[in-house]
């Protein structure tokens, strides 16, 4: 693995790697502080041959993750995202999103459900794909036991409560996440703390099961750090307290103050600065490093004391007694860009911020400490711990109990955890669910990589039959949903199923009868399929059942009824993000059996599935039947367009189209653009 480690002794890491490397399945990656989530993701991006986009909810988190902020990338407003909120993405970011395989959202515990739904809607609209998140693999990363999303009291909270009917606005409460099976992998091996007693206390605080003995052990550390203890940082609840402590300590030092001005080259959002633009220091000031040293002399979160200051030099003594001259560092701001020639995702450097990687560190907020590690830590409990998970975050920043200092005794009430999160966590590391996800993901991944939706649909159909035969109705229904999500043309599937499990034919529940109808359809038992799906529709109205009814009717040559059913289907779906299978079937049934050409619908199909080569071929066939050609608006990139209009065989056309996707993507882009802009209405009226 290119000398980059995925821990072979870490079972959960292996499962997560399988999902990233060999599937297109979305999942939630979690784990307590110190379990190596961020390190794993950095490593896996270097190993796996995919195009990744990394995003985070805040500027600091984005910098630590090496990505962009959610709001910046998707062009989302900063206020509450009401239903139907669509981000304003520029052309470069749209192109980036189109060619990305996987979207990583780090620190997802801080992302509100309304923001997640806005991400989903923006992706579906941009990608013209009604599958959740436009069909992209999403990896949600974070620890739900840490700090929750920020929701202002008053109108903002009332509005969200109205939309989501909940008092908890976590990312998984979003309508988009509810539409997918999100397996949850929890990393359990801790790499940060080695103190087993401390690990036990942290776990109990995290899971809201703290014991009197835990409280006793914590309260053994109620004392104020002395000068002999070296640099000790204090965690506080609010920014105002942290600023007050830092300013007070700096003013108490009887020494000359130096001010170091940071510089910005290019574009760098000042709200995302990792340190102060104007860094105020004195000899004797306690500081914290804000980034790792390339020579591993210090890390992000290492504390020290300013030893020497000049106009151009800062020396800091660490707790281990070593003194170093601290060099200036540059933080980089990136914009994602897709390189057409190399067919690779690239991060374009748009700006840098240069400053010493230091900040005053007598005190910082618990919120800002998230993701950091300290050797010694004092926790200010003067104002208590008001937020769920706050005490856990604070305690888990320090490596050992010996390095912990408390301003006053901990009471059990401080160690509270949201009950909703406890319930959600009970679903972590469901081996059967994860195994099913890996199995189905592997079955279709190669096909989807090659835009072979027909093969992907076939693999899902085989899984439906397999799981139904095994009696796993829940999993069979999951695969049926995915089958219908990717299905476009099903002509090659008839006869693929030989036997329909007998027991599901006689079930009274709608779900097994739905499966029986679907499997009967593709085993060419059309009358049986129609009877079963009519029964399902009498119990449970859903577009998927309407689709099966439409196909059974068409196969029984009841074309008028089939078209009426398709009209019902078309009304169900949001045509701004059209469902590909509906468009294809409406177009083909109309053209072949009713005589009303489905050219405009086929064009929408190509917009919904631009990489589905057989869809482009189907439109070409329809146009040839009607004697219509694509017009030219330019002399550039017209070679493939000329081939589209020619008498070339289907095989020749598909071969050339595939070659162009690899070697001349601009030619394919031009062809699709001409298809989108072709005027069909006049030709149709003249020809009918």
PDB file of C-alpha atoms in Angstrom, residues 364-592:
ATOM      1  CA  UNK A 364      -8.840  28.570  24.791  1.00  0.00           C
ATOM      2  CA  UNK A 365     -12.457  27.441  24.526  1.00  0.00           C
ATOM      3  CA  UNK A 366     -13.439  23.803  24.657  1.00  0.00           C
ATOM      4  CA  UNK A 367     -15.013  24.272  21.232  1.00  0.00           C
ATOM      5  CA  UNK A 368     -11.717  25.436  19.670  1.00  0.00           C
ATOM      6  CA  UNK A 369      -9.780  22.633  21.332  1.00  0.00           C
ATOM      7  CA  UNK A 370     -11.674  19.968  19.388  1.00  0.00           C
ATOM      8  CA  UNK A 371      -9.130  17.933  17.414  1.00  0.00           C
ATOM      9  CA  UNK A 372      -6.138  18.989  19.570  1.00  0.00           C
ATOM     10  CA  UNK A 373      -4.018  17.023  22.064  1.00  0.00           C
ATOM     11  CA  UNK A 374      -2.157  18.377  25.102  1.00  0.00           C
ATOM     12  CA  UNK A 375       0.348  16.938  27.557  1.00  0.00           C
ATOM     13  CA  UNK A 376      -0.999  19.117  30.392  1.00  0.00           C
ATOM     14  CA  UNK A 377      -4.408  20.693  30.660  1.00  0.00           C
ATOM     15  CA  UNK A 378      -6.407  22.722  33.183  1.00  0.00           C
ATOM     16  CA  UNK A 379     -10.209  22.785  32.888  1.00  0.00           C
ATOM     17  CA  UNK A 380     -12.025  25.846  34.201  1.00  0.00           C
ATOM     18  CA  UNK A 381     -15.272  24.635  35.759  1.00  0.00           C
ATOM     19  CA  UNK A 382     -16.271  27.966  37.266  1.00  0.00           C
ATOM     20  CA  UNK A 383     -19.213  28.224  34.869  1.00  0.00           C
ATOM     21  CA  UNK A 384     -19.915  24.515  34.776  1.00  0.00           C
ATOM     22  CA  UNK A 385     -20.317  22.460  31.605  1.00  0.00           C
ATOM     23  CA  UNK A 386     -23.505  23.584  29.915  1.00  0.00           C
ATOM     24  CA  UNK A 387     -23.505  21.595  26.645  1.00  0.00           C
ATOM     25  CA  UNK A 388     -23.890  17.836  26.159  1.00  0.00           C
ATOM     26  CA  UNK A 389     -20.495  16.296  25.388  1.00  0.00           C
ATOM     27  CA  UNK A 390     -18.562  19.359  26.557  1.00  0.00           C
ATOM     28  CA  UNK A 391     -16.876  17.640  29.504  1.00  0.00           C
ATOM     29  CA  UNK A 392     -15.970  14.652  27.337  1.00  0.00           C
ATOM     30  CA  UNK A 393     -14.347  16.873  24.701  1.00  0.00           C
ATOM     31  CA  UNK A 394     -12.413  18.762  27.382  1.00  0.00           C
ATOM     32  CA  UNK A 395     -11.134  15.661  29.173  1.00  0.00           C
ATOM     33  CA  UNK A 396     -10.209  13.812  25.988  1.00  0.00           C
ATOM     34  CA  UNK A 397      -7.807  16.592  24.925  1.00  0.00           C
ATOM     35  CA  UNK A 398      -5.188  15.502  27.487  1.00  0.00           C
ATOM     36  CA  UNK A 399      -3.093  12.340  27.141  1.00  0.00           C
ATOM     37  CA  UNK A 400      -3.020  11.191  30.790  1.00  0.00           C
ATOM     38  CA  UNK A 401      -4.743  11.737  34.119  1.00  0.00           C
ATOM     39  CA  UNK A 402      -1.425  12.997  35.491  1.00  0.00           C
ATOM     40  CA  UNK A 403      -1.552  15.889  33.051  1.00  0.00           C
ATOM     41  CA  UNK A 404      -5.034  16.966  34.185  1.00  0.00           C
ATOM     42  CA  UNK A 405      -5.818  19.948  36.468  1.00  0.00           C
ATOM     43  CA  UNK A 406      -9.347  20.913  37.540  1.00  0.00           C
ATOM     44  CA  UNK A 407     -10.357  24.330  38.915  1.00  0.00           C
ATOM     45  CA  UNK A 408     -13.054  22.748  41.097  1.00  0.00           C
ATOM     46  CA  UNK A 409     -14.721  19.408  41.667  1.00  0.00           C
ATOM     47  CA  UNK A 410     -16.619  17.654  38.916  1.00  0.00           C
ATOM     48  CA  UNK A 411     -20.242  16.813  39.654  1.00  0.00           C
ATOM     49  CA  UNK A 412     -22.047  13.974  37.825  1.00  0.00           C
ATOM     50  CA  UNK A 413     -24.375  16.466  36.107  1.00  0.00           C
ATOM     51  CA  UNK A 414     -21.438  17.795  34.046  1.00  0.00           C
ATOM     52  CA  UNK A 415     -21.022  14.413  32.362  1.00  0.00           C
ATOM     53  CA  UNK A 416     -24.340  14.435  30.548  1.00  0.00           C
ATOM     54  CA  UNK A 417     -24.830  13.053  27.050  1.00  0.00           C
ATOM     55  CA  UNK A 418     -27.729  13.571  24.678  1.00  0.00           C
ATOM     56  CA  UNK A 419     -30.019  10.504  24.888  1.00  0.00           C
ATOM     57  CA  UNK A 420     -30.673  10.757  21.170  1.00  0.00           C
ATOM     58  CA  UNK A 421     -26.951  10.232  20.533  1.00  0.00           C
ATOM     59  CA  UNK A 422     -26.838   7.246  22.872  1.00  0.00           C
ATOM     60  CA  UNK A 423     -29.641   5.632  20.883  1.00  0.00           C
ATOM     61  CA  UNK A 424     -27.930   6.381  17.568  1.00  0.00           C
ATOM     62  CA  UNK A 425     -24.656   4.907  18.831  1.00  0.00           C
ATOM     63  CA  UNK A 426     -26.339   1.573  19.548  1.00  0.00           C
ATOM     64  CA  UNK A 427     -26.344   1.008  15.775  1.00  0.00           C
ATOM     65  CA  UNK A 428     -22.563   1.285  15.403  1.00  0.00           C
ATOM     66  CA  UNK A 429     -20.552  -1.631  13.940  1.00  0.00           C
ATOM     67  CA  UNK A 430     -23.526  -3.731  12.859  1.00  0.00           C
ATOM     68  CA  UNK A 431     -21.479  -6.461  11.182  1.00  0.00           C
ATOM     69  CA  UNK A 432     -24.385  -7.891   9.171  1.00  0.00           C
ATOM     70  CA  UNK A 433     -25.404  -4.505   7.827  1.00  0.00           C
ATOM     71  CA  UNK A 434     -21.827  -3.532   6.979  1.00  0.00           C
ATOM     72  CA  UNK A 435     -21.250  -6.932   5.349  1.00  0.00           C
ATOM     73  CA  UNK A 436     -24.369  -6.509   3.207  1.00  0.00           C
ATOM     74  CA  UNK A 437     -23.207  -3.052   2.171  1.00  0.00           C
ATOM     75  CA  UNK A 438     -19.771  -4.300   1.147  1.00  0.00           C
ATOM     76  CA  UNK A 439     -21.290  -7.254  -0.734  1.00  0.00           C
ATOM     77  CA  UNK A 440     -23.738  -5.139  -2.735  1.00  0.00           C
ATOM     78  CA  UNK A 441     -21.227  -2.339  -3.214  1.00  0.00           C
ATOM     79  CA  UNK A 442     -18.601  -4.666  -4.647  1.00  0.00           C
ATOM     80  CA  UNK A 443     -21.161  -6.259  -6.978  1.00  0.00           C
ATOM     81  CA  UNK A 444     -21.930  -2.988  -8.758  1.00  0.00           C
ATOM     82  CA  UNK A 445     -18.842  -0.845  -8.216  1.00  0.00           C
ATOM     83  CA  UNK A 446     -16.949  -1.843 -11.350  1.00  0.00           C
ATOM     84  CA  UNK A 447     -20.061  -1.482 -13.484  1.00  0.00           C
ATOM     85  CA  UNK A 448     -20.820   1.988 -12.137  1.00  0.00           C
ATOM     86  CA  UNK A 449     -17.173   2.999 -12.603  1.00  0.00           C
ATOM     87  CA  UNK A 450     -17.613   2.263 -16.307  1.00  0.00           C
ATOM     88  CA  UNK A 451     -21.052   3.905 -16.424  1.00  0.00           C
ATOM     89  CA  UNK A 452     -22.563   0.498 -17.191  1.00  0.00           C
ATOM     90  CA  UNK A 453     -25.923   1.060 -15.513  1.00  0.00           C
ATOM     91  CA  UNK A 454     -27.385  -2.003 -17.229  1.00  0.00           C
ATOM     92  CA  UNK A 455     -24.834  -4.335 -15.624  1.00  0.00           C
ATOM     93  CA  UNK A 456     -25.222  -2.608 -12.246  1.00  0.00           C
ATOM     94  CA  UNK A 457     -28.997  -3.126 -12.439  1.00  0.00           C
ATOM     95  CA  UNK A 458     -28.469  -6.800 -13.287  1.00  0.00           C
ATOM     96  CA  UNK A 459     -26.183  -7.302 -10.277  1.00  0.00           C
ATOM     97  CA  UNK A 460     -28.720  -5.643  -7.968  1.00  0.00           C
ATOM     98  CA  UNK A 461     -31.462  -7.872  -9.407  1.00  0.00           C
ATOM     99  CA  UNK A 462     -29.418 -10.968  -8.641  1.00  0.00           C
ATOM    100  CA  UNK A 463     -28.910  -9.739  -5.070  1.00  0.00           C
ATOM    101  CA  UNK A 464     -32.664  -9.188  -4.665  1.00  0.00           C
ATOM    102  CA  UNK A 465     -33.318 -12.778  -5.682  1.00  0.00           C
ATOM    103  CA  UNK A 466     -30.532 -14.076  -3.427  1.00  0.00           C
ATOM    104  CA  UNK A 467     -31.669 -12.172  -0.329  1.00  0.00           C
ATOM    105  CA  UNK A 468     -35.341 -13.011  -0.921  1.00  0.00           C
ATOM    106  CA  UNK A 469     -34.457 -16.694  -1.243  1.00  0.00           C
ATOM    107  CA  UNK A 470     -32.552 -16.476   2.055  1.00  0.00           C
ATOM    108  CA  UNK A 471     -35.584 -14.918   3.763  1.00  0.00           C
ATOM    109  CA  UNK A 472     -33.914 -11.542   4.340  1.00  0.00           C
ATOM    110  CA  UNK A 473     -36.823  -9.386   3.156  1.00  0.00           C
ATOM    111  CA  UNK A 474     -35.414  -6.179   4.637  1.00  0.00           C
ATOM    112  CA  UNK A 475     -32.151  -6.510   2.717  1.00  0.00           C
ATOM    113  CA  UNK A 476     -33.944  -7.614  -0.455  1.00  0.00           C
ATOM    114  CA  UNK A 477     -36.067  -4.442  -0.282  1.00  0.00           C
ATOM    115  CA  UNK A 478     -32.934  -2.351   0.209  1.00  0.00           C
ATOM    116  CA  UNK A 479     -31.427  -3.823  -2.953  1.00  0.00           C
ATOM    117  CA  UNK A 480     -34.739  -3.430  -4.816  1.00  0.00           C
ATOM    118  CA  UNK A 481     -34.658   0.289  -4.066  1.00  0.00           C
ATOM    119  CA  UNK A 482     -31.122   0.533  -5.418  1.00  0.00           C
ATOM    120  CA  UNK A 483     -32.019  -1.574  -8.445  1.00  0.00           C
ATOM    121  CA  UNK A 484     -34.782   0.855  -9.347  1.00  0.00           C
ATOM    122  CA  UNK A 485     -32.501   3.850  -8.663  1.00  0.00           C
ATOM    123  CA  UNK A 486     -29.919   2.791 -11.263  1.00  0.00           C
ATOM    124  CA  UNK A 487     -32.248   1.037 -13.736  1.00  0.00           C
ATOM    125  CA  UNK A 488     -32.648   2.706 -17.105  1.00  0.00           C
ATOM    126  CA  UNK A 489     -33.364   0.097 -19.800  1.00  0.00           C
ATOM    127  CA  UNK A 490     -34.552  -3.294 -18.570  1.00  0.00           C
ATOM    128  CA  UNK A 491     -34.988  -5.172 -21.839  1.00  0.00           C
ATOM    129  CA  UNK A 492     -31.890  -7.297 -21.196  1.00  0.00           C
ATOM    130  CA  UNK A 493     -33.209  -8.390 -17.773  1.00  0.00           C
ATOM    131  CA  UNK A 494     -36.241 -10.387 -18.883  1.00  0.00           C
ATOM    132  CA  UNK A 495     -35.580 -14.062 -18.294  1.00  0.00           C
ATOM    133  CA  UNK A 496     -32.709 -13.291 -15.865  1.00  0.00           C
ATOM    134  CA  UNK A 497     -34.772 -14.721 -12.973  1.00  0.00           C
ATOM    135  CA  UNK A 498     -35.723 -18.387 -13.086  1.00  0.00           C
ATOM    136  CA  UNK A 499     -37.383 -19.130  -9.773  1.00  0.00           C
ATOM    137  CA  UNK A 500     -39.428 -16.918  -7.458  1.00  0.00           C
ATOM    138  CA  UNK A 501     -39.340 -18.010  -3.791  1.00  0.00           C
ATOM    139  CA  UNK A 502     -42.661 -19.675  -3.112  1.00  0.00           C
ATOM    140  CA  UNK A 503     -43.165 -18.250   0.369  1.00  0.00           C
ATOM    141  CA  UNK A 504     -43.138 -14.593  -0.756  1.00  0.00           C
ATOM    142  CA  UNK A 505     -45.951 -15.292  -3.241  1.00  0.00           C
ATOM    143  CA  UNK A 506     -48.334 -16.102  -0.407  1.00  0.00           C
ATOM    144  CA  UNK A 507     -47.337 -13.423   2.093  1.00  0.00           C
ATOM    145  CA  UNK A 508     -50.008 -10.911   3.094  1.00  0.00           C
ATOM    146  CA  UNK A 509     -47.530  -8.095   3.742  1.00  0.00           C
ATOM    147  CA  UNK A 510     -46.956  -5.619   0.915  1.00  0.00           C
ATOM    148  CA  UNK A 511     -43.131  -5.783   0.984  1.00  0.00           C
ATOM    149  CA  UNK A 512     -42.754  -9.539   0.162  1.00  0.00           C
ATOM    150  CA  UNK A 513     -45.531  -9.199  -2.434  1.00  0.00           C
ATOM    151  CA  UNK A 514     -43.680  -6.251  -3.989  1.00  0.00           C
ATOM    152  CA  UNK A 515     -40.565  -8.440  -4.274  1.00  0.00           C
ATOM    153  CA  UNK A 516     -42.659 -11.261  -5.726  1.00  0.00           C
ATOM    154  CA  UNK A 517     -44.109  -8.883  -8.343  1.00  0.00           C
ATOM    155  CA  UNK A 518     -40.654  -7.576  -9.283  1.00  0.00           C
ATOM    156  CA  UNK A 519     -39.098 -11.042  -9.565  1.00  0.00           C
ATOM    157  CA  UNK A 520     -42.112 -12.377 -11.522  1.00  0.00           C
ATOM    158  CA  UNK A 521     -41.742  -9.491 -13.993  1.00  0.00           C
ATOM    159  CA  UNK A 522     -38.164 -10.440 -14.823  1.00  0.00           C
ATOM    160  CA  UNK A 523     -38.986 -14.149 -14.925  1.00  0.00           C
ATOM    161  CA  UNK A 524     -41.514 -13.271 -17.703  1.00  0.00           C
ATOM    162  CA  UNK A 525     -44.585 -14.105 -15.595  1.00  0.00           C
ATOM    163  CA  UNK A 526     -46.295 -10.857 -16.535  1.00  0.00           C
ATOM    164  CA  UNK A 527     -49.897 -11.681 -15.539  1.00  0.00           C
ATOM    165  CA  UNK A 528     -48.718 -12.861 -12.105  1.00  0.00           C
ATOM    166  CA  UNK A 529     -46.575  -9.747 -11.705  1.00  0.00           C
ATOM    167  CA  UNK A 530     -49.485  -7.434 -12.595  1.00  0.00           C
ATOM    168  CA  UNK A 531     -51.872  -9.134 -10.176  1.00  0.00           C
ATOM    169  CA  UNK A 532     -49.359  -8.944  -7.343  1.00  0.00           C
ATOM    170  CA  UNK A 533     -48.436  -5.299  -7.915  1.00  0.00           C
ATOM    171  CA  UNK A 534     -52.103  -4.264  -8.104  1.00  0.00           C
ATOM    172  CA  UNK A 535     -52.509  -5.827  -4.670  1.00  0.00           C
ATOM    173  CA  UNK A 536     -49.448  -3.944  -3.414  1.00  0.00           C
ATOM    174  CA  UNK A 537     -50.816  -0.632  -4.746  1.00  0.00           C
ATOM    175  CA  UNK A 538     -54.078  -1.237  -2.897  1.00  0.00           C
ATOM    176  CA  UNK A 539     -52.069  -1.355   0.352  1.00  0.00           C
ATOM    177  CA  UNK A 540     -49.119   0.926  -0.347  1.00  0.00           C
ATOM    178  CA  UNK A 541     -48.918   3.629  -3.020  1.00  0.00           C
ATOM    179  CA  UNK A 542     -45.357   4.186  -4.220  1.00  0.00           C
ATOM    180  CA  UNK A 543     -43.660   5.137  -7.524  1.00  0.00           C
ATOM    181  CA  UNK A 544     -41.613   1.924  -7.549  1.00  0.00           C
ATOM    182  CA  UNK A 545     -44.811  -0.165  -7.640  1.00  0.00           C
ATOM    183  CA  UNK A 546     -46.212   2.035 -10.407  1.00  0.00           C
ATOM    184  CA  UNK A 547     -43.078   1.390 -12.416  1.00  0.00           C
ATOM    185  CA  UNK A 548     -43.463  -2.399 -12.147  1.00  0.00           C
ATOM    186  CA  UNK A 549     -47.133  -2.058 -13.137  1.00  0.00           C
ATOM    187  CA  UNK A 550     -46.135   0.009 -16.197  1.00  0.00           C
ATOM    188  CA  UNK A 551     -43.617  -2.571 -17.362  1.00  0.00           C
ATOM    189  CA  UNK A 552     -45.971  -5.526 -16.825  1.00  0.00           C
ATOM    190  CA  UNK A 553     -48.711  -3.745 -18.817  1.00  0.00           C
ATOM    191  CA  UNK A 554     -46.303  -2.925 -21.659  1.00  0.00           C
ATOM    192  CA  UNK A 555     -45.143  -6.550 -21.823  1.00  0.00           C
ATOM    193  CA  UNK A 556     -48.791  -7.640 -22.012  1.00  0.00           C
ATOM    194  CA  UNK A 557     -49.174  -5.152 -24.934  1.00  0.00           C
ATOM    195  CA  UNK A 558     -51.629  -3.032 -22.972  1.00  0.00           C
ATOM    196  CA  UNK A 559     -49.868   0.105 -24.169  1.00  0.00           C
ATOM    197  CA  UNK A 560     -52.605   2.634 -23.461  1.00  0.00           C
ATOM    198  CA  UNK A 561     -52.814   1.523 -19.827  1.00  0.00           C
ATOM    199  CA  UNK A 562     -49.011   1.468 -19.617  1.00  0.00           C
ATOM    200  CA  UNK A 563     -48.816   5.033 -20.835  1.00  0.00           C
ATOM    201  CA  UNK A 564     -51.480   6.136 -18.348  1.00  0.00           C
ATOM    202  CA  UNK A 565     -49.396   4.572 -15.578  1.00  0.00           C
ATOM    203  CA  UNK A 566     -46.291   6.337 -16.871  1.00  0.00           C
ATOM    204  CA  UNK A 567     -48.171   9.630 -16.749  1.00  0.00           C
ATOM    205  CA  UNK A 568     -48.909   8.914 -13.080  1.00  0.00           C
ATOM    206  CA  UNK A 569     -45.239   8.200 -12.573  1.00  0.00           C
ATOM    207  CA  UNK A 570     -44.113  11.389 -14.261  1.00  0.00           C
ATOM    208  CA  UNK A 571     -46.305  13.375 -11.874  1.00  0.00           C
ATOM    209  CA  UNK A 572     -44.679  11.690  -8.863  1.00  0.00           C
ATOM    210  CA  UNK A 573     -41.135  12.692  -9.712  1.00  0.00           C
ATOM    211  CA  UNK A 574     -39.668  16.166  -9.589  1.00  0.00           C
ATOM    212  CA  UNK A 575     -38.903  16.731 -13.239  1.00  0.00           C
ATOM    213  CA  UNK A 576     -36.190  19.300 -12.471  1.00  0.00           C
ATOM    214  CA  UNK A 577     -34.177  16.260 -11.426  1.00  0.00           C
ATOM    215  CA  UNK A 578     -35.889  13.629 -13.566  1.00  0.00           C
ATOM    216  CA  UNK A 579     -35.800   9.938 -12.833  1.00  0.00           C
ATOM    217  CA  UNK A 580     -33.913   8.256 -15.661  1.00  0.00           C
ATOM    218  CA  UNK A 581     -35.913   5.026 -15.826  1.00  0.00           C
ATOM    219  CA  UNK A 582     -39.234   6.877 -16.101  1.00  0.00           C
ATOM    220  CA  UNK A 583     -37.931   9.108 -18.864  1.00  0.00           C
ATOM    221  CA  UNK A 584     -36.547   6.193 -20.822  1.00  0.00           C
ATOM    222  CA  UNK A 585     -39.690   4.116 -20.600  1.00  0.00           C
ATOM    223  CA  UNK A 586     -42.082   6.971 -21.336  1.00  0.00           C
ATOM    224  CA  UNK A 587     -39.994   7.912 -24.369  1.00  0.00           C
ATOM    225  CA  UNK A 588     -39.624   4.400 -25.766  1.00  0.00           C
ATOM    226  CA  UNK A 589     -43.205   3.261 -25.162  1.00  0.00           C
ATOM    227  CA  UNK A 590     -44.517   6.465 -26.662  1.00  0.00           C
ATOM    228  CA  UNK A 591     -42.271   6.228 -29.717  1.00  0.00           C
ATOM    229  CA  UNK A 592     -42.667   2.552 -30.466  1.00  0.00           C
TER     230      UNK A 592
END
